[in-house]
Amino acid sequence: QVQLVESGGGLVRAGDSLRLVCAASGRTGTSYDMGWFRQAPGKDREFVAAVTRRGISTLYANSVKGRFTISRDNAKNTVYLQMNMLTPEDTAVYYCAAGSAYFTDRTLRADYWGQGTEVTVSS
């Protein structure tokens, strides 16, 4: 079992930056690829970014590539999502996930989910 707790969300203005943090407990370390998804109001949950078990490879949705950076610190069982140049279109609940990254499909198949942290970007 893996427990995931997100933090760092909030209300920011367009162009601002925000860093989300996902603290993992349970069977963690290098056992899973880690990722972030988001769900905007009235929309389906979508993949944002993923990082492989040892942090060597990353994967991003086209909509965030060049603006968002995912990283992990396995010693701290923590995953980060640095979000720069935020726009109102980034407004969503952001979810941390643990599972397996599929680079061909450009997504992460999640086995575990966090409860989410809300990000609101005003124009």
mmCIF file of C-alpha atoms in Angstrom:
data_model
loop_
_atom_site.group_PDB
_atom_site.id
_atom_site.type_symbol
_atom_site.label_atom_id
_atom_site.label_comp_id
_atom_site.label_asym_id
_atom_site.label_seq_id
_atom_site.Cartn_x
_atom_site.Cartn_y
_atom_site.Cartn_z
ATOM 1 C CA GLN A 1 0.000 0.000 0.000
ATOM 2 C CA VAL A 2 1.061 3.532 -0.772
ATOM 3 C CA GLN A 3 -0.408 6.674 0.709
ATOM 4 C CA LEU A 4 0.000 9.929 -1.177
ATOM 5 C CA VAL A 5 -0.629 13.401 0.243
ATOM 6 C CA GLU A 6 -0.435 16.477 -1.952
ATOM 7 C CA SER A 7 0.199 20.040 -0.842
ATOM 8 C CA GLY A 8 1.187 23.371 -2.306
ATOM 9 C CA GLY A 9 -1.936 24.329 -4.189
ATOM 10 C CA GLY A 10 -3.476 27.759 -3.962
ATOM 11 C CA LEU A 11 -4.716 30.846 -5.745
ATOM 12 C CA VAL A 12 -2.204 32.608 -7.984
ATOM 13 C CA ARG A 13 -2.225 35.033 -10.878
ATOM 14 C CA ALA A 14 -1.446 34.286 -14.497
ATOM 15 C CA GLY A 15 2.301 34.205 -15.022
ATOM 16 C CA ASP A 16 3.037 33.164 -11.445
ATOM 17 C CA SER A 17 4.763 29.994 -10.310
ATOM 18 C CA LEU A 18 3.725 27.325 -7.849
ATOM 19 C CA ARG A 19 5.346 24.160 -6.554
ATOM 20 C CA LEU A 20 3.254 21.143 -5.674
ATOM 21 C CA VAL A 21 4.573 18.532 -3.288
ATOM 22 C CA CYS A 22 3.514 14.902 -2.956
ATOM 23 C CA ALA A 23 4.578 13.068 0.182
ATOM 24 C CA ALA A 24 4.478 9.300 -0.126
ATOM 25 C CA SER A 25 4.390 6.733 2.640
ATOM 26 C CA GLY A 26 4.147 2.976 2.738
ATOM 27 C CA ARG A 27 5.837 0.944 0.025
ATOM 28 C CA THR A 28 7.589 3.735 -1.821
ATOM 29 C CA GLY A 29 11.164 4.614 -2.618
ATOM 30 C CA THR A 30 11.977 3.315 -6.062
ATOM 31 C CA SER A 31 9.036 0.913 -6.233
ATOM 32 C CA TYR A 32 6.900 3.081 -8.520
ATOM 33 C CA ASP A 33 7.025 5.605 -11.263
ATOM 34 C CA MET A 34 5.335 8.759 -10.010
ATOM 35 C CA GLY A 35 3.180 11.289 -11.743
ATOM 36 C CA TRP A 36 0.750 14.149 -11.627
ATOM 37 C CA PHE A 37 -2.695 14.397 -13.154
ATOM 38 C CA ARG A 38 -5.206 17.210 -13.075
ATOM 39 C CA GLN A 39 -8.927 17.609 -13.403
ATOM 40 C CA ALA A 40 -10.458 20.915 -14.353
ATOM 41 C CA PRO A 41 -14.104 21.701 -13.544
ATOM 42 C CA GLY A 42 -16.387 19.831 -15.917
ATOM 43 C CA LYS A 43 -13.547 17.970 -17.595
ATOM 44 C CA ASP A 44 -12.005 14.521 -17.385
ATOM 45 C CA ARG A 45 -8.855 13.874 -15.409
ATOM 46 C CA GLU A 46 -5.796 14.314 -17.625
ATOM 47 C CA PHE A 47 -2.157 13.312 -17.418
ATOM 48 C CA VAL A 48 0.315 16.098 -16.652
ATOM 49 C CA ALA A 49 3.744 14.613 -15.987
ATOM 50 C CA ALA A 50 5.590 11.513 -14.829
ATOM 51 C CA VAL A 51 9.035 10.603 -13.562
ATOM 52 C CA THR A 52 10.536 7.141 -13.541
ATOM 53 C CA ARG A 53 11.553 5.230 -10.454
ATOM 54 C CA ARG A 54 15.072 6.580 -10.155
ATOM 55 C CA GLY A 55 14.257 9.987 -11.563
ATOM 56 C CA ILE A 56 16.190 9.419 -14.776
ATOM 57 C CA SER A 57 13.407 9.923 -17.308
ATOM 58 C CA THR A 58 10.458 12.290 -17.397
ATOM 59 C CA LEU A 59 7.329 12.594 -19.487
ATOM 60 C CA TYR A 60 5.078 15.607 -19.984
ATOM 61 C CA ALA A 61 1.776 16.457 -21.553
ATOM 62 C CA ASN A 62 2.231 18.795 -24.501
ATOM 63 C CA SER A 63 0.164 21.462 -22.748
ATOM 64 C CA VAL A 64 2.709 21.813 -19.916
ATOM 65 C CA LYS A 65 5.984 20.956 -21.630
ATOM 66 C CA GLY A 66 8.531 23.718 -21.108
ATOM 67 C CA ARG A 67 6.563 25.234 -18.225
ATOM 68 C CA PHE A 68 6.272 22.406 -15.685
ATOM 69 C CA THR A 69 9.062 20.292 -14.210
ATOM 70 C CA ILE A 70 8.568 17.050 -12.322
ATOM 71 C CA SER A 71 11.224 15.715 -9.981
ATOM 72 C CA ARG A 72 11.532 13.318 -7.089
ATOM 73 C CA ASP A 73 13.645 12.849 -3.989
ATOM 74 C CA ASN A 74 13.583 9.161 -3.131
ATOM 75 C CA ALA A 75 15.421 9.736 0.131
ATOM 76 C CA LYS A 76 12.476 11.872 1.241
ATOM 77 C CA ASN A 77 9.778 9.843 -0.561
ATOM 78 C CA THR A 78 8.662 13.088 -2.158
ATOM 79 C CA VAL A 79 7.670 14.132 -5.665
ATOM 80 C CA TYR A 80 7.527 17.720 -6.843
ATOM 81 C CA LEU A 81 5.803 19.551 -9.650
ATOM 82 C CA GLN A 82 7.282 22.952 -10.336
ATOM 83 C CA MET A 83 4.771 24.959 -12.355
ATOM 84 C CA ASN A 84 5.907 28.152 -14.059
ATOM 85 C CA MET A 85 4.135 30.636 -16.325
ATOM 86 C CA LEU A 86 0.748 29.503 -15.081
ATOM 87 C CA THR A 87 -2.346 30.363 -17.086
ATOM 88 C CA PRO A 88 -6.053 30.204 -16.211
ATOM 89 C CA GLU A 89 -6.180 26.998 -18.279
ATOM 90 C CA ASP A 90 -4.011 25.359 -15.604
ATOM 91 C CA THR A 91 -6.791 25.772 -13.047
ATOM 92 C CA ALA A 92 -7.638 22.307 -11.751
ATOM 93 C CA VAL A 93 -7.371 19.879 -8.901
ATOM 94 C CA TYR A 94 -3.957 18.260 -9.151
ATOM 95 C CA TYR A 95 -3.529 14.651 -8.142
ATOM 96 C CA CYS A 96 -0.368 12.754 -7.329
ATOM 97 C CA ALA A 97 -0.211 9.160 -8.536
ATOM 98 C CA ALA A 98 2.055 6.129 -8.176
ATOM 99 C CA GLY A 99 2.204 3.433 -10.823
ATOM 100 C CA SER A 100 3.923 2.692 -14.139
ATOM 101 C CA ALA A 101 4.862 5.188 -16.820
ATOM 102 C CA TYR A 102 4.182 4.272 -20.440
ATOM 103 C CA PHE A 103 6.201 6.461 -22.744
ATOM 104 C CA THR A 104 4.584 5.142 -25.919
ATOM 105 C CA ASP A 105 1.125 6.007 -24.591
ATOM 106 C CA ARG A 106 2.473 9.174 -22.943
ATOM 107 C CA THR A 107 0.784 8.512 -19.634
ATOM 108 C CA LEU A 108 1.094 6.817 -16.276
ATOM 109 C CA ARG A 109 -1.078 3.878 -15.273
ATOM 110 C CA ALA A 110 -1.827 4.685 -11.656
ATOM 111 C CA ASP A 111 -2.123 2.118 -8.909
ATOM 112 C CA TYR A 112 -2.489 4.717 -6.154
ATOM 113 C CA TRP A 113 -3.917 8.219 -6.006
ATOM 114 C CA GLY A 114 -3.715 11.101 -3.611
ATOM 115 C CA GLN A 115 -6.694 13.219 -2.591
ATOM 116 C CA GLY A 116 -5.678 16.192 -4.691
ATOM 117 C CA THR A 117 -4.701 19.816 -4.169
ATOM 118 C CA GLU A 118 -6.517 22.678 -5.827
ATOM 119 C CA VAL A 119 -4.783 25.191 -8.058
ATOM 120 C CA THR A 120 -6.610 28.288 -9.223
ATOM 121 C CA VAL A 121 -5.029 30.711 -11.649
ATOM 122 C CA SER A 122 -6.710 34.068 -12.099
ATOM 123 C CA SER A 123 -6.327 36.157 -15.238
#
